[in-house]
PDB file of C-alpha atoms in Angstrom:
ATOM      1  CA  MET A1127      -0.045  -0.014   0.036  1.00 93.00           C
ATOM      2  CA  GLU A1128       1.182   3.574  -0.758  1.00 96.00           C
ATOM      3  CA  MET A1129       0.505   6.572   1.650  1.00 97.00           C
ATOM      4  CA  ASP A1130       0.644  10.281   1.315  1.00 97.00           C
ATOM      5  CA  ILE A1131       1.283  12.744   4.026  1.00 97.00           C
ATOM      6  CA  LYS A1132      -2.492  12.450   5.103  1.00 97.00           C
ATOM      7  CA  GLY A1133      -2.115   8.748   5.775  1.00 96.00           C
ATOM      8  CA  ILE A1134       1.205   9.236   7.386  1.00 97.00           C
ATOM      9  CA  LEU A1135      -0.203  11.734   9.629  1.00 96.00           C
ATOM     10  CA  GLU A1136      -2.863   9.038  10.661  1.00 94.00           C
ATOM     11  CA  HIS A1137      -0.048   6.608  11.484  1.00 94.00           C
ATOM     12  CA  LEU A1138       2.336   8.525  13.131  1.00 93.00           C
ATOM     13  CA  PRO A1139       2.190  10.671  16.259  1.00 90.00           C
ATOM     14  CA  HIS A1140       5.072  12.866  15.180  1.00 92.00           C
ATOM     15  CA  ARG A1141       4.530  16.368  13.965  1.00 93.00           C
ATOM     16  CA  TYR A1142       6.778  19.170  12.483  1.00 93.00           C
ATOM     17  CA  PRO A1143       9.729  19.566  13.188  1.00 94.00           C
ATOM     18  CA  MET A1144      10.174  15.815  14.137  1.00 96.00           C
ATOM     19  CA  LEU A1145       7.784  14.266  11.301  1.00 97.00           C
ATOM     20  CA  LEU A1146      10.682  12.749   9.226  1.00 98.00           C
ATOM     21  CA  VAL A1147       8.757  10.966   6.549  1.00 98.00           C
ATOM     22  CA  ASP A1148       6.949  12.545   3.642  1.00 98.00           C
ATOM     23  CA  ARG A1149       5.668   9.550   1.491  1.00 98.00           C
ATOM     24  CA  VAL A1150       5.268   5.889   1.673  1.00 98.00           C
ATOM     25  CA  LEU A1151       6.006   4.081  -1.596  1.00 98.00           C
ATOM     26  CA  GLU A1152       5.063   0.736  -0.262  1.00 98.00           C
ATOM     27  CA  CYS A1153       4.059  -0.842   2.984  1.00 97.00           C
ATOM     28  CA  VAL A1154       3.543  -4.422   3.654  1.00 97.00           C
ATOM     29  CA  PRO A1155       2.120  -4.326   7.238  1.00 94.00           C
ATOM     30  CA  GLY A1156       4.200  -6.209   9.576  1.00 91.00           C
ATOM     31  CA  GLU A1157       6.597  -7.122   6.836  1.00 96.00           C
ATOM     32  CA  SER A1158       8.473  -4.169   5.260  1.00 98.00           C
ATOM     33  CA  ILE A1159       8.119  -0.644   4.230  1.00 98.00           C
ATOM     34  CA  THR A1160       9.793   1.660   1.744  1.00 98.00           C
ATOM     35  CA  ALA A1161       9.508   5.279   2.565  1.00 98.00           C
ATOM     36  CA  ILE A1162      10.818   8.836   1.500  1.00 98.00           C
ATOM     37  CA  LYS A1163      11.989  11.699   3.270  1.00 98.00           C
ATOM     38  CA  ASN A1164      12.747  14.792   0.992  1.00 98.00           C
ATOM     39  CA  VAL A1165      15.717  16.744   2.587  1.00 98.00           C
ATOM     40  CA  SER A1166      15.251  20.439   2.422  1.00 97.00           C
ATOM     41  CA  PHE A1167      17.635  23.336   3.150  1.00 96.00           C
ATOM     42  CA  ASN A1168      14.693  24.680   5.383  1.00 95.00           C
ATOM     43  CA  GLU A1169      15.170  21.877   7.963  1.00 95.00           C
ATOM     44  CA  PRO A1170      15.502  23.512  11.249  1.00 94.00           C
ATOM     45  CA  PHE A1171      18.761  21.311  12.111  1.00 95.00           C
ATOM     46  CA  PHE A1172      20.789  22.784   9.133  1.00 96.00           C
ATOM     47  CA  THR A1173      20.972  26.144  10.981  1.00 93.00           C
ATOM     48  CA  GLY A1174      23.662  24.532  13.542  1.00 95.00           C
ATOM     49  CA  HIS A1175      24.685  21.463  11.510  1.00 94.00           C
ATOM     50  CA  PHE A1176      26.691  23.045   9.986  1.00 94.00           C
ATOM     51  CA  PRO A1177      26.319  26.437   8.890  1.00 91.00           C
ATOM     52  CA  HIS A1178      29.246  26.286   6.371  1.00 94.00           C
ATOM     53  CA  HIS A1179      28.584  22.690   5.055  1.00 96.00           C
ATOM     54  CA  PRO A1180      24.825  21.508   5.766  1.00 97.00           C
ATOM     55  CA  VAL A1181      24.470  17.690   6.701  1.00 98.00           C
ATOM     56  CA  MET A1182      21.484  15.983   8.043  1.00 98.00           C
ATOM     57  CA  PRO A1183      22.551  14.483  11.520  1.00 98.00           C
ATOM     58  CA  GLY A1184      23.008  10.539  11.423  1.00 98.00           C
ATOM     59  CA  VAL A1185      20.742  10.351  14.555  1.00 97.00           C
ATOM     60  CA  LEU A1186      17.960  11.920  12.416  1.00 98.00           C
ATOM     61  CA  ILE A1187      18.447   9.664   9.550  1.00 98.00           C
ATOM     62  CA  LEU A1188      17.901   6.810  12.251  1.00 98.00           C
ATOM     63  CA  GLU A1189      14.991   8.540  13.526  1.00 97.00           C
ATOM     64  CA  ALA A1190      13.479   8.868   9.987  1.00 98.00           C
ATOM     65  CA  MET A1191      13.976   4.967   9.662  1.00 98.00           C
ATOM     66  CA  ALA A1192      12.350   4.334  12.835  1.00 97.00           C
ATOM     67  CA  GLN A1193       9.163   6.525  11.914  1.00 96.00           C
ATOM     68  CA  ALA A1194       9.057   4.610   8.817  1.00 97.00           C
ATOM     69  CA  ALA A1195       9.167   1.483  10.964  1.00 96.00           C
ATOM     70  CA  ALA A1196       6.340   2.685  13.200  1.00 94.00           C
ATOM     71  CA  ILE A1197       4.171   3.056  10.106  1.00 95.00           C
ATOM     72  CA  THR A1198       4.429  -0.748   9.331  1.00 93.00           C
ATOM     73  CA  SER A1199       4.005  -1.766  13.086  1.00 90.00           C
ATOM     74  CA  PHE A1200       0.799   0.438  13.513  1.00 89.00           C
ATOM     75  CA  THR A1201      -0.701  -0.679  10.559  1.00 92.00           C
ATOM     76  CA  ALA A1202       0.118  -4.444  10.941  1.00 89.00           C
ATOM     77  CA  ALA A1203      -1.592  -4.035  14.591  1.00 85.00           C
ATOM     78  CA  GLY A1204      -4.475  -2.314  12.942  1.00 84.00           C
ATOM     79  CA  LYS A1205      -4.092   0.525  15.392  1.00 82.00           C
ATOM     80  CA  LYS A1206      -3.519   4.403  14.903  1.00 86.00           C
ATOM     81  CA  PRO A1207      -1.568   6.489  17.478  1.00 87.00           C
ATOM     82  CA  ASP A1208      -3.185   8.633  20.138  1.00 86.00           C
ATOM     83  CA  GLU A1209      -2.611  10.606  23.007  1.00 85.00           C
ATOM     84  CA  LYS A1210      -1.936   7.638  25.145  1.00 86.00           C
ATOM     85  CA  THR A1211       0.413   5.878  22.729  1.00 85.00           C
ATOM     86  CA  VAL A1212       4.217   6.272  22.255  1.00 85.00           C
ATOM     87  CA  TYR A1213       6.508   4.571  19.893  1.00 86.00           C
ATOM     88  CA  TYR A1214       9.988   4.076  21.607  1.00 91.00           C
ATOM     89  CA  PHE A1215      13.475   3.121  20.426  1.00 92.00           C
ATOM     90  CA  VAL A1216      14.485   0.120  22.281  1.00 95.00           C
ATOM     91  CA  GLY A1217      17.739  -0.315  20.700  1.00 96.00           C
ATOM     92  CA  ILE A1218      20.166   0.232  17.632  1.00 98.00           C
ATOM     93  CA  ASP A1219      22.544  -2.177  16.548  1.00 98.00           C
ATOM     94  CA  ALA A1220      25.247  -2.113  13.613  1.00 98.00           C
ATOM     95  CA  ALA A1221      24.620   1.442  12.695  1.00 98.00           C
ATOM     96  CA  ARG A1222      26.869   2.651   9.930  1.00 98.00           C
ATOM     97  CA  PHE A1223      26.917   5.964   7.989  1.00 98.00           C
ATOM     98  CA  LYS A1224      28.305   5.747   4.380  1.00 98.00           C
ATOM     99  CA  ARG A1225      27.829   9.055   2.848  1.00 98.00           C
ATOM    100  CA  PRO A1226      26.598  12.578   4.207  1.00 98.00           C
ATOM    101  CA  VAL A1227      23.039  13.250   3.384  1.00 98.00           C
ATOM    102  CA  VAL A1228      22.596  17.103   2.335  1.00 98.00           C
ATOM    103  CA  PRO A1229      20.036  19.672   1.286  1.00 98.00           C
ATOM    104  CA  GLY A1230      18.336  18.450  -1.899  1.00 98.00           C
ATOM    105  CA  ASP A1231      18.796  14.854  -1.545  1.00 98.00           C
ATOM    106  CA  GLN A1232      15.816  12.301  -1.198  1.00 98.00           C
ATOM    107  CA  LEU A1233      16.289   9.710   1.414  1.00 98.00           C
ATOM    108  CA  ARG A1234      14.720   6.357   0.491  1.00 98.00           C
ATOM    109  CA  MET A1235      14.403   4.208   3.575  1.00 98.00           C
ATOM    110  CA  GLU A1236      13.879   0.556   3.108  1.00 98.00           C
ATOM    111  CA  LEU A1237      13.073  -1.660   6.219  1.00 98.00           C
ATOM    112  CA  LYS A1238      12.230  -5.309   6.952  1.00 98.00           C
ATOM    113  CA  VAL A1239      10.980  -6.700  10.034  1.00 97.00           C
ATOM    114  CA  GLU A1240      13.391  -9.304  11.370  1.00 97.00           C
ATOM    115  CA  ARG A1241      11.725 -10.500  14.513  1.00 96.00           C
ATOM    116  CA  VAL A1242       8.829  -9.794  16.727  1.00 94.00           C
ATOM    117  CA  SER A1243       9.265 -10.863  20.312  1.00 94.00           C
ATOM    118  CA  ARG A1244       7.303  -9.695  23.590  1.00 91.00           C
ATOM    119  CA  GLY A1245       5.939  -6.601  22.040  1.00 88.00           C
ATOM    120  CA  ILE A1246       9.627  -5.582  20.573  1.00 94.00           C
ATOM    121  CA  VAL A1247       9.981  -5.373  16.857  1.00 96.00           C
ATOM    122  CA  LYS A1248      13.446  -5.623  15.378  1.00 97.00           C
ATOM    123  CA  TYR A1249      13.968  -4.163  11.914  1.00 98.00           C
ATOM    124  CA  LYS A1250      16.848  -4.347   9.666  1.00 98.00           C
ATOM    125  CA  GLY A1251      17.040  -1.172   7.172  1.00 98.00           C
ATOM    126  CA  LYS A1252      18.779   1.095   5.179  1.00 98.00           C
ATOM    127  CA  ALA A1253      18.689   4.730   3.869  1.00 98.00           C
ATOM    128  CA  LEU A1254      19.768   5.354   0.247  1.00 98.00           C
ATOM    129  CA  VAL A1255      20.396   8.549  -1.691  1.00 98.00           C
ATOM    130  CA  ASP A1256      20.293   7.956  -5.368  1.00 98.00           C
ATOM    131  CA  GLY A1257      20.896   4.281  -5.069  1.00 98.00           C
ATOM    132  CA  GLN A1258      23.960   4.568  -2.733  1.00 98.00           C
ATOM    133  CA  VAL A1259      23.581   3.572   0.886  1.00 98.00           C
ATOM    134  CA  ALA A1260      23.747   6.651   3.259  1.00 98.00           C
ATOM    135  CA  ALA A1261      22.946   4.559   6.475  1.00 98.00           C
ATOM    136  CA  GLU A1262      22.171   1.041   7.556  1.00 98.00           C
ATOM    137  CA  ALA A1263      21.216  -0.226  11.011  1.00 98.00           C
ATOM    138  CA  GLU A1264      19.144  -2.692  12.912  1.00 98.00           C
ATOM    139  CA  LEU A1265      16.441  -0.913  14.832  1.00 98.00           C
ATOM    140  CA  MET A1266      14.471  -2.405  17.718  1.00 97.00           C
ATOM    141  CA  CYS A1267      11.192  -0.681  18.601  1.00 95.00           C
ATOM    142  CA  THR A1268       8.063  -0.838  20.627  1.00 92.00           C
ATOM    143  CA  VAL A1269       4.763   0.554  20.944  1.00 87.00           C
ATOM    144  CA  ARG A1270       3.715   1.619  24.702  1.00 87.00           C
ATOM    145  CA  THR A1271       0.628   2.956  26.268  1.00 86.00           C
ATOM    146  CA  ILE A1272       1.116   5.763  28.634  1.00 87.00           C
ATOM    147  CA  ASP A1273      -0.774   6.731  31.765  1.00 82.00           C
ATOM    148  CA  SER A1274      -1.888  10.374  31.845  1.00 66.00           C
TER     149      SER A1274
END
């Protein structure tokens, strides 16, 4: 299934400036997702990272990948996030950064579900720019209900 920004906003609790997924090209709930982040010079982090040579922080590339993963988790569970739901990182393994991501790039995130155990989902994924791997990692995430 494909998803535009309206569908993404229904399936993620994140909002500007932390929403880092612009489009879903393909989502097989509970199995895999391919999503896009269009990297613009207007991103708030470029003001300080770095003014003379803007580079998307690696942690935000991993965050974008985790947000894409969250979409497949929520769709697999048949749920949509609400004010009592949070989506947490539980772990990041084997993270590697292969090339900088700069304004004007389109970050293509490809993630596959590796394992589901006790409410924790492990994904293996990569982020590409123009077919070149910019980052890769194994991400572990979970959905939790919070008490208000």
